[in-house]
Amino acid sequence: MSRRIVVIWFPHLVTDRLLRKQPELKDLPFVLVITERGRRIVKAVNVLAQEKGIYENMMLADCKALVPELMVLDYDAAEPKKLLNSLAEWCIRYSPFISIELPDVLILDVSGCTHLWDGEENYLNDIHKKFNVFGYTIRSAMADTLGTAWAVCHFGTNASIIETGKEVPVLSALPPAALRLDQPILEKLDKLGLKTIGSFMTMPNTALRRRFGQNILKRLAQAFGEEMEITEPVQPLIPFQERLPSMEPIRTAEGIEVAIKTLLQMLCERLQKEMKGLRKCVLTCYRIDGLIEKIEIGTSKPSRNTLHLFKLFENKIANIEPDLGIDLFVMDALSVEDLHSSQDALWTVSGKDESVIAELLDRISGKTGVQGIHRYLPSEHYWPERSFKNATSLSEKPSTEWRTDLPRPLHILPVPELIEVSVPIPDYPPLLFRYKGTIHNVKKADGPERIEQEWWLQNGLYRDYYCVEDEQGSRYWLFRSGDYDSGNVKWFIHGFFT
Amino acid sequence: MRKVADRSIIEQLQQQIIKLQKNETLSAEQPLSIGLGTIEDSFPGNVFAKGAVHELISNSAEEATCTSGFISVVLGKLMPNTGYCLWISTVPRRSIFPNALKGFGIDPERILFVDAGKTKDTLWAIEEALKCDALIAVVGEITELTFNDSRRLQLAVEKSHVTGFIHRFRPKTENAVACVTRWKIKPITSAAGETPGVGFSRWHIDLLKVRNGKIGNWEVQWSPKGLEYPSTPLRVTGDDVSIQEIDERQIG
């Protein structure tokens, strides 16, 4: 899809704003002036004053001579930037990518936005309607390139939409000033009788460069889309953002719930594709009276579980005041972290009971962390530490049977602990052993069960396991590590039988 | 004749009391024994109290193992084929070897182990789990349990009918709690046999407290067939694992 750019020009930006604040000035011609080198110079003119022949940068004395009843107000040099910024932020409802060009132009990158308004025409009409209601006079144009849109906006028909590939015929009829060239070059072009862009755009580049400099070639290339023009958005793009405009203003909690669910669904699908999880998320609701309502949630670990995130939002819906209604929902993931699929698979289940359990585990893992929850499956290894493995999900089935033919203790020590023993003869269970300062006299014993190292996984000594019972009836799982002949024999306790 | 009438009145009153206590599992409607044998006679209605919180106290690693063993025996009866159980522990203590659970008739993959960090988190997790009626049972391993906390747990199971086991390891005091039972399980020496080998394990089970029931103590023997109540020391039979057998299947 090609880029589509809308340029909005506010010919009377500052004065329109003033009229909004002070409607009583509506029927008066007025100008805004600043003092420059001892002279008072007009910086902004309203429509009425302009009709009487007053233009920007005239001296106030001259204007007074032309229109004696002229109102004079002070001009604030910082005003246009402030105004444009706030307008740009308001326009974010139309497109996420908006930049400003001082003193009076807004640039909207609307690629992929217009279909939400059922076409480009409706889109531009909507912009015009809204701004007219606010009292701003605007001119706009939509085109593939910023250069063309700017040119048509300032010098062509108002609110025109230039289709892809139609730039050349449209531009050729416009004056050179539409290319945003510097004043000296414009004067030079004018002197040479080149009144339209069409009259020089077919000239060889070398000739143009020699006479008018590199800039004219750059502007032409930008207007025809041969060169990319980069603008800086007022709000940096948030990579994970989803927008949901609504046809009718939404006022009910149910409506907001549906909006949150839809947005979460879209957001989580995207997070899923990019293996990310959400840590912090904010929902911004744009009300039709211009106010903005925000609710924010945070998660203790990255998550892209729609249900879980919705639960977090659900508690905060009551904080939103829809008032007259909300016409746009925007959901931003302010902070995302890597989240691999093996982690969320633990909670994806089929049965009803299982999904209830999964939700419970989710709540618990919210507190303890996902590494605190284990489910074990059998693994085909004799080595006790490797004879089970962690399941990655609640639905994973064991791939092999659990073995019951070998005695295994119910409690096992994570790391075998060294014990002191007295053994009558090699390959016999100990007569007594000392564990944690207590001497246990062995009364009965089973074994040995020899477990060899799995040499393809790990090197080391084999273990001879004995199950022994002391005079109290307590049962232990002991092993001798290594061969008696080697002389270096150690005994360990590894577990407790019931 | 008069005596018979009296008895029926007393039975009616008992039923009313049970209903008032909202302990539906104890009511006569589903008197299904879970197969623990004589121990169950101590409970009202001669049925092991499901949908209640049981407290078990152990003071050494050996006792803790036997206590876990007893819990596993009951779990094996409660969840024979389907269902899940949560086994929640404070972090440094959990040491269940999943492979051994199969011997108690439980599929180890149907136990979900949760390592909750602090005691506070563990209690919270136990309470949340006890509220979840999709679970069959919850085992919580903690040290201290205050009366108030135990009330919360008991209230949670009264709604959800999940069976809870609170295994307290070396508590500072054996304070009064609102659990329906208090158990202590100790190992005792197994029966003397003719053949060498350790034979089946035996426990001394102390039921120190049971609501509406009779306390008692038993010496039991755990074998793959189930809990047995030997009156006299049993002779070890030939089908236990002996040294010769293990020698024959030395694994390399």
Short mmCIF file of N, CA, C and O in Angstrom, two decimals, chain A residues 15 32 34 91 102 107-108 137 161 166-167 203 245 248 269 277-278 329 335 391 418-419 423 435 448:
data_model
loop_
_atom_site.label_atom_id
_atom_site.label_comp_id
_atom_site.label_asym_id
_atom_site.label_seq_id
_atom_site.Cartn_x
_atom_site.Cartn_y
_atom_site.Cartn_z
N THR A 15 -5.76 33.90 14.63
CA THR A 15 -6.96 34.74 14.78
C THR A 15 -8.20 33.87 15.00
O THR A 15 -9.09 34.24 15.77
N LEU A 32 -3.00 41.20 14.76
CA LEU A 32 -2.12 40.98 15.89
C LEU A 32 -0.74 41.48 15.49
O LEU A 32 -0.26 41.20 14.40
N ILE A 34 3.48 42.67 16.54
CA ILE A 34 4.62 42.65 17.45
C ILE A 34 5.48 43.87 17.14
O ILE A 34 5.37 44.46 16.05
N CYS A 91 -5.86 15.64 16.63
CA CYS A 91 -5.99 14.93 15.35
C CYS A 91 -5.55 13.48 15.43
O CYS A 91 -5.73 12.73 14.47
N LEU A 102 5.69 24.54 11.23
CA LEU A 102 5.39 25.92 11.64
C LEU A 102 5.34 26.83 10.42
O LEU A 102 6.04 26.57 9.45
N ILE A 107 0.59 17.89 9.25
CA ILE A 107 0.79 16.84 8.26
C ILE A 107 0.37 15.52 8.88
O ILE A 107 0.87 15.12 9.94
N LEU A 108 -0.56 14.83 8.25
CA LEU A 108 -1.07 13.56 8.77
C LEU A 108 -0.66 12.45 7.82
O LEU A 108 -0.95 12.52 6.63
N THR A 137 -10.77 27.92 10.06
CA THR A 137 -10.80 27.84 8.61
C THR A 137 -9.65 26.93 8.22
O THR A 137 -8.52 27.16 8.64
N ILE A 161 -8.55 15.43 -3.42
CA ILE A 161 -7.84 14.17 -3.20
C ILE A 161 -7.12 13.82 -4.49
O ILE A 161 -7.75 13.66 -5.54
N LYS A 166 -1.43 10.69 -10.28
CA LYS A 166 -1.99 11.89 -10.92
C LYS A 166 -1.22 13.15 -10.53
O LYS A 166 -1.69 14.27 -10.80
N GLU A 167 -0.07 12.98 -9.89
CA GLU A 167 0.64 14.16 -9.36
C GLU A 167 1.06 15.10 -10.49
O GLU A 167 0.94 16.32 -10.36
N MET A 203 12.56 20.31 -17.74
CA MET A 203 13.92 20.75 -18.09
C MET A 203 14.95 19.75 -17.54
O MET A 203 14.71 19.11 -16.52
N PRO A 245 -12.28 2.97 16.90
CA PRO A 245 -13.27 4.05 16.85
C PRO A 245 -14.67 3.44 16.84
O PRO A 245 -14.86 2.33 16.33
N GLU A 248 -21.19 4.92 17.06
CA GLU A 248 -22.05 5.63 18.01
C GLU A 248 -21.26 5.82 19.29
O GLU A 248 -20.51 4.93 19.69
N GLU A 269 -2.94 -10.75 19.99
CA GLU A 269 -2.56 -11.46 18.77
C GLU A 269 -1.23 -10.94 18.25
O GLU A 269 -0.38 -11.69 17.81
N GLY A 277 5.28 -10.15 25.87
CA GLY A 277 4.25 -10.15 26.88
C GLY A 277 4.11 -8.75 27.44
O GLY A 277 5.05 -7.97 27.42
N LEU A 278 2.92 -8.46 27.92
CA LEU A 278 2.61 -7.10 28.33
C LEU A 278 2.92 -6.91 29.81
O LEU A 278 2.62 -7.77 30.62
N PHE A 329 -11.49 4.41 21.37
CA PHE A 329 -10.70 3.74 22.40
C PHE A 329 -9.32 3.47 21.83
O PHE A 329 -9.19 3.01 20.70
N SER A 335 4.70 -0.96 28.13
CA SER A 335 5.92 -1.69 28.44
C SER A 335 5.69 -3.16 28.09
O SER A 335 4.72 -3.77 28.53
N ALA A 391 6.62 -30.69 33.21
CA ALA A 391 5.67 -30.58 32.11
C ALA A 391 5.57 -29.12 31.72
O ALA A 391 5.69 -28.23 32.56
N LEU A 418 26.15 -36.01 52.77
CA LEU A 418 27.18 -36.94 53.21
C LEU A 418 26.84 -37.48 54.61
O LEU A 418 26.40 -36.72 55.48
N ILE A 419 27.02 -38.78 54.81
CA ILE A 419 26.82 -39.36 56.15
C ILE A 419 28.05 -40.19 56.51
O ILE A 419 28.83 -40.57 55.64
N VAL A 423 30.49 -49.99 58.15
CA VAL A 423 30.03 -51.07 57.28
C VAL A 423 30.87 -52.30 57.59
O VAL A 423 32.09 -52.21 57.67
N TYR A 435 23.66 -39.17 60.81
CA TYR A 435 23.13 -38.12 59.95
C TYR A 435 22.67 -36.96 60.82
O TYR A 435 21.87 -37.16 61.74
N PRO A 448 21.86 -54.10 47.48
CA PRO A 448 21.91 -52.81 46.81
C PRO A 448 21.18 -52.79 45.46
O PRO A 448 21.03 -53.83 44.85
#
